[in-house]
Coordinates of C-alpha atoms and ligand atoms in Angstrom, one line a residue:
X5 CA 0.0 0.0 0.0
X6 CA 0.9 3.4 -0.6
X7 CA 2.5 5.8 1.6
X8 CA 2.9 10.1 1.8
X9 CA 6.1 9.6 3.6
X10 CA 7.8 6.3 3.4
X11 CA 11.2 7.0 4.3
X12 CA 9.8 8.3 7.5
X13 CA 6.9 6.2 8.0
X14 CA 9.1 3.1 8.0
X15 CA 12.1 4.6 9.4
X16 CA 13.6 1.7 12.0
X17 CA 13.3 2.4 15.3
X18 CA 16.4 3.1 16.6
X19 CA 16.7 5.9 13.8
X20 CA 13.3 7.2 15.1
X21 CA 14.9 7.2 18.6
X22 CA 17.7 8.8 17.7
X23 CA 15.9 11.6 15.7
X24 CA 13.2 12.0 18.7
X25 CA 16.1 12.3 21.1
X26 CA 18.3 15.1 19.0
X27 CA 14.7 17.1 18.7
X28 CA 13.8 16.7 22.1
X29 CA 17.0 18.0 23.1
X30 CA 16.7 21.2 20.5
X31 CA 12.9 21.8 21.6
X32 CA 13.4 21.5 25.4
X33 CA 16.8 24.1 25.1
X34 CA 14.2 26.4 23.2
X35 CA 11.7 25.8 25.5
X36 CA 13.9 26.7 28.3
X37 CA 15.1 30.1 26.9
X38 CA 12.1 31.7 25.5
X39 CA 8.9 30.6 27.9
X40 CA 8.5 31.5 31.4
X41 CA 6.6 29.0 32.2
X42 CA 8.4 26.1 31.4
X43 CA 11.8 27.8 32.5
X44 CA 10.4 28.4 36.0
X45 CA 8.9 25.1 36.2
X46 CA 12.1 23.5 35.5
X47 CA 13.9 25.2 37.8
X48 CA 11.9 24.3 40.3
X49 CA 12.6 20.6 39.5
X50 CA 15.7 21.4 39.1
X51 CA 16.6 20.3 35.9
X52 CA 18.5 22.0 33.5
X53 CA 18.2 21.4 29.2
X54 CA 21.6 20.0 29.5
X55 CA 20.3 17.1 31.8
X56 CA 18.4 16.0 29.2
X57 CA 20.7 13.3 27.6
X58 CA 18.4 10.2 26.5
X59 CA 15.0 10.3 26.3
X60 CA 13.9 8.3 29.4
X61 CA 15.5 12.0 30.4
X62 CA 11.6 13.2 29.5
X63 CA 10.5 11.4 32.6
X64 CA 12.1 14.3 34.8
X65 CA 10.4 17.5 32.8
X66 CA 7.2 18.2 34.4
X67 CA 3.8 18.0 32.9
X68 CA 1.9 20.7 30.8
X69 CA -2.1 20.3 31.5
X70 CA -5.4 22.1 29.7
X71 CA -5.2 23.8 32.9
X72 CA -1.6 25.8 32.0
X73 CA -3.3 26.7 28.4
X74 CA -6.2 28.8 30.2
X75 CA -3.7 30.1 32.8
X76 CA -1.2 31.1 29.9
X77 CA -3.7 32.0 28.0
X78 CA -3.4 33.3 24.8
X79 CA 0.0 34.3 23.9
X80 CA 2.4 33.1 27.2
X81 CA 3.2 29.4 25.8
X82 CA 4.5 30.8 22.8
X83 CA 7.9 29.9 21.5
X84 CA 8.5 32.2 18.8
X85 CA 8.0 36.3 18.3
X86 CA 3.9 36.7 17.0
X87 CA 5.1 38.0 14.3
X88 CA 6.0 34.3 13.0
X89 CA 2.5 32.8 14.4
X90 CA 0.4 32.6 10.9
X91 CA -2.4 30.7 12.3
X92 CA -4.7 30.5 15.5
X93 CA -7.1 27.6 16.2
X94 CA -9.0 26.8 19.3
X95 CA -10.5 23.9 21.4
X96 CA -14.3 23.5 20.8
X97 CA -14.8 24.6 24.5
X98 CA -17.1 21.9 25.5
X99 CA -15.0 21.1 28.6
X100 CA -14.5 24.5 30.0
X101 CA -13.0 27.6 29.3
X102 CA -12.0 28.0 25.3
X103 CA -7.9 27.6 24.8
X104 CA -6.0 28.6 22.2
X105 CA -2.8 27.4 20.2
X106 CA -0.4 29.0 17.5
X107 CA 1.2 27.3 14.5
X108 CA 4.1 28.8 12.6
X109 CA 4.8 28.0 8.8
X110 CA 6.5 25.2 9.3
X111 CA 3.8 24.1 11.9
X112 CA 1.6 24.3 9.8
X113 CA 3.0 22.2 6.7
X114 CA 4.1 19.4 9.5
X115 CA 0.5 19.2 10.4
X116 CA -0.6 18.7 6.9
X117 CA 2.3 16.0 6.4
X118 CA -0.1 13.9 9.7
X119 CA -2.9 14.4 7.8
X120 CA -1.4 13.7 4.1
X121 CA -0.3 10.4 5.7
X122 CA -3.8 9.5 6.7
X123 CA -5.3 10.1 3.7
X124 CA -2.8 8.3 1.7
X125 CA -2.9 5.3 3.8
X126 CA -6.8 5.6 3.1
X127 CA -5.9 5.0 -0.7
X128 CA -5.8 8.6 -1.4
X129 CA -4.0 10.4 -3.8
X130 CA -4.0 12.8 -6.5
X131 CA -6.9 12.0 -8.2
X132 CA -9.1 11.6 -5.2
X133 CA -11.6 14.3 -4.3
X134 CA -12.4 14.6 -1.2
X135 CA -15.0 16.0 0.3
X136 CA -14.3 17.9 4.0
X137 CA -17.5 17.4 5.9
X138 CA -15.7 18.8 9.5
X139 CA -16.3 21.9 10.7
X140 CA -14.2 24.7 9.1
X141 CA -13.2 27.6 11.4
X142 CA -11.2 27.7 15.6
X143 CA -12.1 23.6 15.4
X144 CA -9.2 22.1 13.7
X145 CA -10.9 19.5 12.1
X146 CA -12.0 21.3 8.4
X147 CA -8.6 22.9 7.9
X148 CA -6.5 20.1 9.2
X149 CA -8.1 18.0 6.5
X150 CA -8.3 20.4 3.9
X151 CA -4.7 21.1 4.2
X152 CA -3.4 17.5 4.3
X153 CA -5.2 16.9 1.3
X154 CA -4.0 19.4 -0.7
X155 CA -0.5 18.7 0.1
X156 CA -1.6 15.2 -1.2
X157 CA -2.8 17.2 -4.9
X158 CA -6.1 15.6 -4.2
X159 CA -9.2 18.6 -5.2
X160 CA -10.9 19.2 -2.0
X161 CA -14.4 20.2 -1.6
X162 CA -14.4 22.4 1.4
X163 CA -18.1 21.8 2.2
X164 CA -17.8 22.1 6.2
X165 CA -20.5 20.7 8.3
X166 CA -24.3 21.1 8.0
X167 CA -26.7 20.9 5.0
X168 CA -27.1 17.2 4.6
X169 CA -29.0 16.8 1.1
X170 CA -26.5 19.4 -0.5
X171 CA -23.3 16.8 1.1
X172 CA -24.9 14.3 -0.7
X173 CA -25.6 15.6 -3.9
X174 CA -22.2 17.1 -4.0
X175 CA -20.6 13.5 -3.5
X176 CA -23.4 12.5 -6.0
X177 CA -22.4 15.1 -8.5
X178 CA -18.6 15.5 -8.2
X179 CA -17.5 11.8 -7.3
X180 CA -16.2 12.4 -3.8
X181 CA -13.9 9.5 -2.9
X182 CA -13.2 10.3 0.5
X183 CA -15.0 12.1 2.8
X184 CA -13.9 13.4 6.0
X185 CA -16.6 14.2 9.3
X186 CA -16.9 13.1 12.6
X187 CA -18.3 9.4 12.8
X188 CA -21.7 10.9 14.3
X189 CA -22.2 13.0 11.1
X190 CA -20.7 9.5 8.9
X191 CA -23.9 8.0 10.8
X192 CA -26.6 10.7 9.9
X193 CA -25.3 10.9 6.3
X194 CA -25.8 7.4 5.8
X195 CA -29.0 7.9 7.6
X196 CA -29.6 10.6 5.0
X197 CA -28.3 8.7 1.9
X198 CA -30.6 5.6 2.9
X199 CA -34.2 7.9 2.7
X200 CA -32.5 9.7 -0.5
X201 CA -32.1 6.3 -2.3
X202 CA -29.0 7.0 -3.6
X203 CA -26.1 4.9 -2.6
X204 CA -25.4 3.3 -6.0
X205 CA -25.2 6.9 -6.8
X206 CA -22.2 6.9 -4.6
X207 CA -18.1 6.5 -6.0
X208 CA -16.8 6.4 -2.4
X209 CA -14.2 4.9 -1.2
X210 CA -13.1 5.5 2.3
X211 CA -13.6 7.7 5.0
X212 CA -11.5 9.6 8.1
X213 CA -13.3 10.0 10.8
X214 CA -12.2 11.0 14.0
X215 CA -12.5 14.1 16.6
X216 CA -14.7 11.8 19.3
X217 CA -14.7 8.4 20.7
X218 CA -16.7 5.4 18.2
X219 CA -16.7 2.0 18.8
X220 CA -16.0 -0.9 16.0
X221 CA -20.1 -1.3 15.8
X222 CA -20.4 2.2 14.5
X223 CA -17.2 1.7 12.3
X224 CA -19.3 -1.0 10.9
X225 CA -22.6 0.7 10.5
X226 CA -21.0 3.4 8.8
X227 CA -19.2 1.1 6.3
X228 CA -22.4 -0.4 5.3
X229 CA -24.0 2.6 5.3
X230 CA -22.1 4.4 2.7
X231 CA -20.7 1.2 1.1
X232 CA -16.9 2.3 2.0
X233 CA -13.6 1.6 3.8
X234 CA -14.1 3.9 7.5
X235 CA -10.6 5.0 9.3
X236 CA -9.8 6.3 12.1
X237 CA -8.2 9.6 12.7
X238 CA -6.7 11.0 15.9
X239 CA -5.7 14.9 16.8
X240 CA -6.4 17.9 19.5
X241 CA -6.1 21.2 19.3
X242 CA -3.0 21.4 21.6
X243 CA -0.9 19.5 19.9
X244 CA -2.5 19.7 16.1
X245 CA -5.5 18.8 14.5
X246 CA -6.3 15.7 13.1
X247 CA -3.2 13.8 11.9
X248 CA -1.6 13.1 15.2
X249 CA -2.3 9.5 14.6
X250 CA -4.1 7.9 11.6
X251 CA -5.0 4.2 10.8
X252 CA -3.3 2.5 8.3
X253 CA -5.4 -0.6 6.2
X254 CA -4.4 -3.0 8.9
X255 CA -6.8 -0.8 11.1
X256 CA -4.9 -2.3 14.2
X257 CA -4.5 0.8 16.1
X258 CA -3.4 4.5 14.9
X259 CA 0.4 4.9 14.3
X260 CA 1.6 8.4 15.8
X261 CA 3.8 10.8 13.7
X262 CA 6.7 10.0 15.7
X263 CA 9.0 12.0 14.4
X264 CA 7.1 15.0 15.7
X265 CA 5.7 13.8 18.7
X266 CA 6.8 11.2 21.6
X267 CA 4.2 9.7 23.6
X268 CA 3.9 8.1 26.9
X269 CA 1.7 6.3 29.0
X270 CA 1.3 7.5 32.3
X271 CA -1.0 6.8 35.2
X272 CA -3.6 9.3 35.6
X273 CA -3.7 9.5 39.3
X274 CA 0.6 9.1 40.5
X275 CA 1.8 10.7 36.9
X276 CA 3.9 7.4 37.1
X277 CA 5.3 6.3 33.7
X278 CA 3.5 2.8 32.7
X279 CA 5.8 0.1 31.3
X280 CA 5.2 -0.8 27.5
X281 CA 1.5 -2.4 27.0
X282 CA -0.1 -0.6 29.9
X283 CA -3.7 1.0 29.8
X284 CA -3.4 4.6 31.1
X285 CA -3.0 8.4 30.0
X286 CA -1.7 9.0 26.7
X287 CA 0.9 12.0 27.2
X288 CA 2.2 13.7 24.4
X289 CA 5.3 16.0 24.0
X290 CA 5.6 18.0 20.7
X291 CA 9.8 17.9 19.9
X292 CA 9.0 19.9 16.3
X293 CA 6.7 22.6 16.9
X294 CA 7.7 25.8 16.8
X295 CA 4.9 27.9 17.6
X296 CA 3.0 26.3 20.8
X297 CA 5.5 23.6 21.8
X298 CA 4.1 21.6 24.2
X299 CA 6.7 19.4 26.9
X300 CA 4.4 16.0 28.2
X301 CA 1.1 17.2 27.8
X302 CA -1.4 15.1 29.7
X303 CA -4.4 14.5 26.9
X304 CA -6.4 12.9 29.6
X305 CA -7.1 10.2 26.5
X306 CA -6.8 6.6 27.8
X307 CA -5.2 4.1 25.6
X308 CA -2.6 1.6 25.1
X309 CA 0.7 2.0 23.1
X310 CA 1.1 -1.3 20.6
X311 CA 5.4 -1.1 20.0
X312 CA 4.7 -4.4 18.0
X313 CA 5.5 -4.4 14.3
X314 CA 2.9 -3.3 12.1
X315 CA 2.1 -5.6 8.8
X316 CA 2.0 -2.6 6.7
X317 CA 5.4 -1.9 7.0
X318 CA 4.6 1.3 9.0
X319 CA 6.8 1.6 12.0
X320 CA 5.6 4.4 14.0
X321 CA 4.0 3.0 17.6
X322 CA 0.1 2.5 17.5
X323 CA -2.5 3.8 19.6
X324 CA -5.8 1.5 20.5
X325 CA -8.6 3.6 20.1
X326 CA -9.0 5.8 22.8
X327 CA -11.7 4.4 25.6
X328 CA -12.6 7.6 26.9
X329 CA -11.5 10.8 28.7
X330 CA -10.2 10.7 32.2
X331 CA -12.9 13.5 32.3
X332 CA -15.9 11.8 31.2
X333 CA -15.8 8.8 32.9
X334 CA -19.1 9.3 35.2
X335 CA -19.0 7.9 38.6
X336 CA -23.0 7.3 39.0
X337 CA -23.8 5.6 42.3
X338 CA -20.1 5.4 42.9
X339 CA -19.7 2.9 39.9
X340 CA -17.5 4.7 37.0
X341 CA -18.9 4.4 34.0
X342 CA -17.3 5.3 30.5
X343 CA -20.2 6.1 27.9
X344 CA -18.1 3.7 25.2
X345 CA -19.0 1.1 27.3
X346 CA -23.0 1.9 27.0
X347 CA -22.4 2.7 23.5
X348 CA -21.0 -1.0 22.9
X349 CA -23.9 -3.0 24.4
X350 CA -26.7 -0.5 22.5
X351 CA -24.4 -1.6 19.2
X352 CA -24.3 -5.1 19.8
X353 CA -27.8 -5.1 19.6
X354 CA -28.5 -3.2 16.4
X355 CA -31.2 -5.1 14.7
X356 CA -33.3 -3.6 17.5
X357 CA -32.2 -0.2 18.3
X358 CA -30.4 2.2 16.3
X359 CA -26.7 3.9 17.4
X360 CA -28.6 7.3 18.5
X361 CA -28.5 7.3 22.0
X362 CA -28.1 9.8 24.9
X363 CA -27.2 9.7 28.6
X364 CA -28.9 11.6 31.3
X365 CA -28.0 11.7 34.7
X366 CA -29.1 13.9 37.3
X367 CA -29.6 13.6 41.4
X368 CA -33.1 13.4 42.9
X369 CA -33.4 12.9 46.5
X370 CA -29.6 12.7 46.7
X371 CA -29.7 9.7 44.8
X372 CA -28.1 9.5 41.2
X373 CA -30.8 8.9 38.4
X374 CA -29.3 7.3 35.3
X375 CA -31.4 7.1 32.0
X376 CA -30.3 5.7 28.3
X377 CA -32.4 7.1 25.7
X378 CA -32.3 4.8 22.6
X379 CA -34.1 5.1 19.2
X380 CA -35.5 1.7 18.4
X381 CA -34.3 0.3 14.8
X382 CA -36.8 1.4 11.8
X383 CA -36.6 -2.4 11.3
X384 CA -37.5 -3.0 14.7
X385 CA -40.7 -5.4 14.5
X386 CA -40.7 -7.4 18.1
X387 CA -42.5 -6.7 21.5
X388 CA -40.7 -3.3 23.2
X389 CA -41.6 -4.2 27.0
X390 CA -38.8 -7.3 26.2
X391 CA -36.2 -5.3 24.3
X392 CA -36.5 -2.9 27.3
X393 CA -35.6 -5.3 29.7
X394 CA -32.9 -7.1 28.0
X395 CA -31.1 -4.2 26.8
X396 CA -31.5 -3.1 30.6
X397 CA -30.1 -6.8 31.8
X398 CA -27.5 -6.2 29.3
X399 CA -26.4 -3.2 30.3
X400 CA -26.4 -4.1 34.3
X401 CA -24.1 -7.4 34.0
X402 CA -21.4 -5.0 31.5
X403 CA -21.5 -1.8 34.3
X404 CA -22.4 -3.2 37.5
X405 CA -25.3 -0.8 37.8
X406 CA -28.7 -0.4 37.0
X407 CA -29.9 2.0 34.3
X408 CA -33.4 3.0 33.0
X409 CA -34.1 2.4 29.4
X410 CA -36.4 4.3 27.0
X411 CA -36.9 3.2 24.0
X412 CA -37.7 5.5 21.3
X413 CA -39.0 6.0 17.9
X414 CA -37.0 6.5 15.0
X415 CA -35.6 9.8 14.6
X416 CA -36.5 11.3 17.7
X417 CA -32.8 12.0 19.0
X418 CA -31.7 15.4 17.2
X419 CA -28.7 14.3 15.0
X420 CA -25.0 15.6 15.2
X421 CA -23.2 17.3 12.7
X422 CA -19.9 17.3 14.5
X423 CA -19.2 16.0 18.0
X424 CA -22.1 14.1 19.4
X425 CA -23.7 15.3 22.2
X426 CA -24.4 11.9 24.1
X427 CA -24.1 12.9 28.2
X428 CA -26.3 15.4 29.7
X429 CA -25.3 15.2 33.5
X430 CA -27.4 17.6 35.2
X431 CA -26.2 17.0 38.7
X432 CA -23.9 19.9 38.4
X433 CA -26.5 22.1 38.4
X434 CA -27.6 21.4 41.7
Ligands
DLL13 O1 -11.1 16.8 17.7 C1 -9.2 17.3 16.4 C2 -9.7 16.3 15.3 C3 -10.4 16.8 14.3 C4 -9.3 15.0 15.4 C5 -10.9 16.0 13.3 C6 -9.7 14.1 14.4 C7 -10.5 14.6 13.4 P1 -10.3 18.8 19.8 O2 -11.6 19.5 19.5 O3 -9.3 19.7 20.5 O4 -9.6 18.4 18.5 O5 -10.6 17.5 20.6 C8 -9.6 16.6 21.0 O6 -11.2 14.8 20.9 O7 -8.4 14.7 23.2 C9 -10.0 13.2 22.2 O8 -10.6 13.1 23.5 C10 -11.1 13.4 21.2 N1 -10.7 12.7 19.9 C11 -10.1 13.2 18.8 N2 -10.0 12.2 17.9 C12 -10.5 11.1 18.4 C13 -10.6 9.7 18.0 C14 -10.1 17.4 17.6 N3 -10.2 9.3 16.8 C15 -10.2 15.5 21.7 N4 -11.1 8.8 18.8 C16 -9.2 14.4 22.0 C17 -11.5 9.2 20.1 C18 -10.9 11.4 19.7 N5 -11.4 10.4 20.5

């Protein structure tokens, strides 16, 4: 299979080591010298840029959380004079207040080189057209994709988000190959495309899809859906937009751009560096960027790190699909609860109930309440007192708690055009 990059994508590892070590050393000197921050925090830990002298060195910088980004906020991380920042994007916001990040030039055309890679492992190249369903504007996700894919020489349709029928009849019309979205939106256009009738219409191929948590069942109903190839595609704000880590065809996991970025597992709670297969907190440390460089960054994504070689030749490390946020694991009743793992039982069962779902929690009588809304299947023909119950058995032996059900007609969960919406905890309002 083709690659963007292949004398870098299958670069052994001891050259990637070597390469990751002589940039960290470079960035964390720069780092040092021209921000505050990380120059007084270093002091403090006493270490110096010259202690850094192999990369299990990275274990003794401290960490750099969302936290430092609002404190700093906007300009006080940055590495570089404004004068050289070219870009500004921003997180979505959804988990407090907004932050912001800075890419130079040469940030810039290293981000499109992550996303060029994903798009070529998806079978892209210069006669593709692909179609860029993400939002474009402060979310990353519509220029991240639109720029990879030029880089690539594919002709990009910069539709953004929203306006279904007009997605569809563009793809319809111009031949899109490879279309880019979250995989909630994926799920409502092949909703959409169903009704319309028009999937032979379709010249698809594949699709990148990433920017929120989706499980192999929706990877599944969005293939079928839209009659294509779906991969995964990893990024944040901090760091850069989609294109930190992409899925290759083995679909095994998303190989990070190593030779921008080293990651780490740590433990969430002791900030102790897992050994090599451990489940924990993906930490990331940017050794290339100039702009916003960012030393061990704690995503708060929990994954594991798969060093194992790669069939498609790719030797960048692999990240499992994230299984959730340290900060949207729910603890209802005391029991934490991930809402992948909800979303994996309502899949299991989709000749019944469709993938639109939402999770409400709230406290009554100080007591947590915990409610799935579920749209039953348009297919769904069976007796909805029984579905109820087993999807509630279900769901009690794979959490350890009880939940309410409600079933629900088709189409009467309001549908995502970017990141779903699927937790409404209102027991911080109380
Ligand atoms: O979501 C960047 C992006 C755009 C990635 C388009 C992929 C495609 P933020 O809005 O800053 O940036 O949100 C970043 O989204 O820390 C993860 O929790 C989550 N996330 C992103 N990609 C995935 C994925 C963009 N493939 C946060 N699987 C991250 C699971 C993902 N979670």
């Amino acid at each position: 299979m083709a690659m963007f990059q292949p004398e870098i994508e299958t670069m052994d590892r001891e050259q990637i080591r070597e390469i990751q070590l002589e940039k960290l050393k470079w960035q964390v000197k720069r780092m040092y010298e021209n921000v505050k921050m990380y120059r007084e925090r270093m002091d403090d830990a006493g270490v110096k840029p010259e202690d850094i002298q192999s990369l299990d060195d990275l274990s003794k910088l401290p960490f750099t959380t969302k936290q430092d980004l609002r404190d700093y906020y906007p300009f006080d991380l940055l590495a570089v004079p404004k004068r050289d920042i070219v870009r500004i994007q921003a997180s979505s916001g959804t988990t407090g207040r907004q932050i912001v990040s800075g890419y130079t030039r040469a940030d810039l055309d290293q981000w499109a080189n992550g996303f060029a890679r994903q798009l070529v492992a998806a079978g892209g190249d210069n006669r593709s057209i692909v179609q860029v369903s993400y939002g474009y504007g402060l979310f990353t996700g519509g220029l991240g994709a639109h720029q990879g894919a030029e880089k690539v020489g594919a002709m990009v349709i910069p539709t953004s988000s929203g306006n279904t029928e007009r997605q569809i009849r563009f793809m319809c019309d111009l031949g899109t190959t490879h279309l880019c979205c979250t995989p909630s939106y994926a799920m409502y256009i092949g909703e959409t495309v169903r009704e319309m009738g028009v999937k032979n219409q379709l010249k698809l191929k594949a699709g990148i899809f990433g920017a929120e948590p989706w499980t192999e069942e929706m990877r599944h109903e969005i293939e079928e859906s839209l009659g294509i190839k779906a991969h995964d595609v990893y990024g944040l704000t901090e760091i850069m937009g989609p294109g930190v880590s992409y899925e290759c065809e083995v679909q095994q996991g998303m190989h990070i751009c190593e030779d921008m970025i080293i990651p780490e597992i740590i433990d969430p709670d002791t900030g102790e560096v897992l050994p090599e297969g451990s489940f924990g907190e993906l930490v990331l440390s940017t050794v290339t960027k100039e702009g916003q460089p960012l030393m061990r960054y704690r995503t708060r994504d929990l994954c594991v790190l798969d060093y194992s070689p790669c069939p498609c030749g790719r030797t960048h490390v692999r990240m499992k699909k994230p299984a959730g946020r340290t900060d949207d694991m729910l603890i209802i009743r005391g029991v934490n609860v991930f809402p992948s793992q909800i979303e994996e039982v309502l899949l299991k069962n989709s000749i019944e109930v469709s993938p639109n779902y939402q999770i409400l929690v709230d406290r009554v009588n100080n007591t947590d309440t915990f409610d799935i809304n579920v749209e039953l299947s348009p297919k769904f023909k069976g007796d909805v007192d029984a579905e109820k119950r087993k999807l509630e058995s279900q769901l009690h032996s794979s959490l350890g708690i009880k939940a309410k059900v409600h079933l629900l007609r088709p189409k009467s969960i309001v549908r995502s055009e970017g990141k779903a919406v699927r937790v409404i905890d209102n027991r911080k309002l109380h």
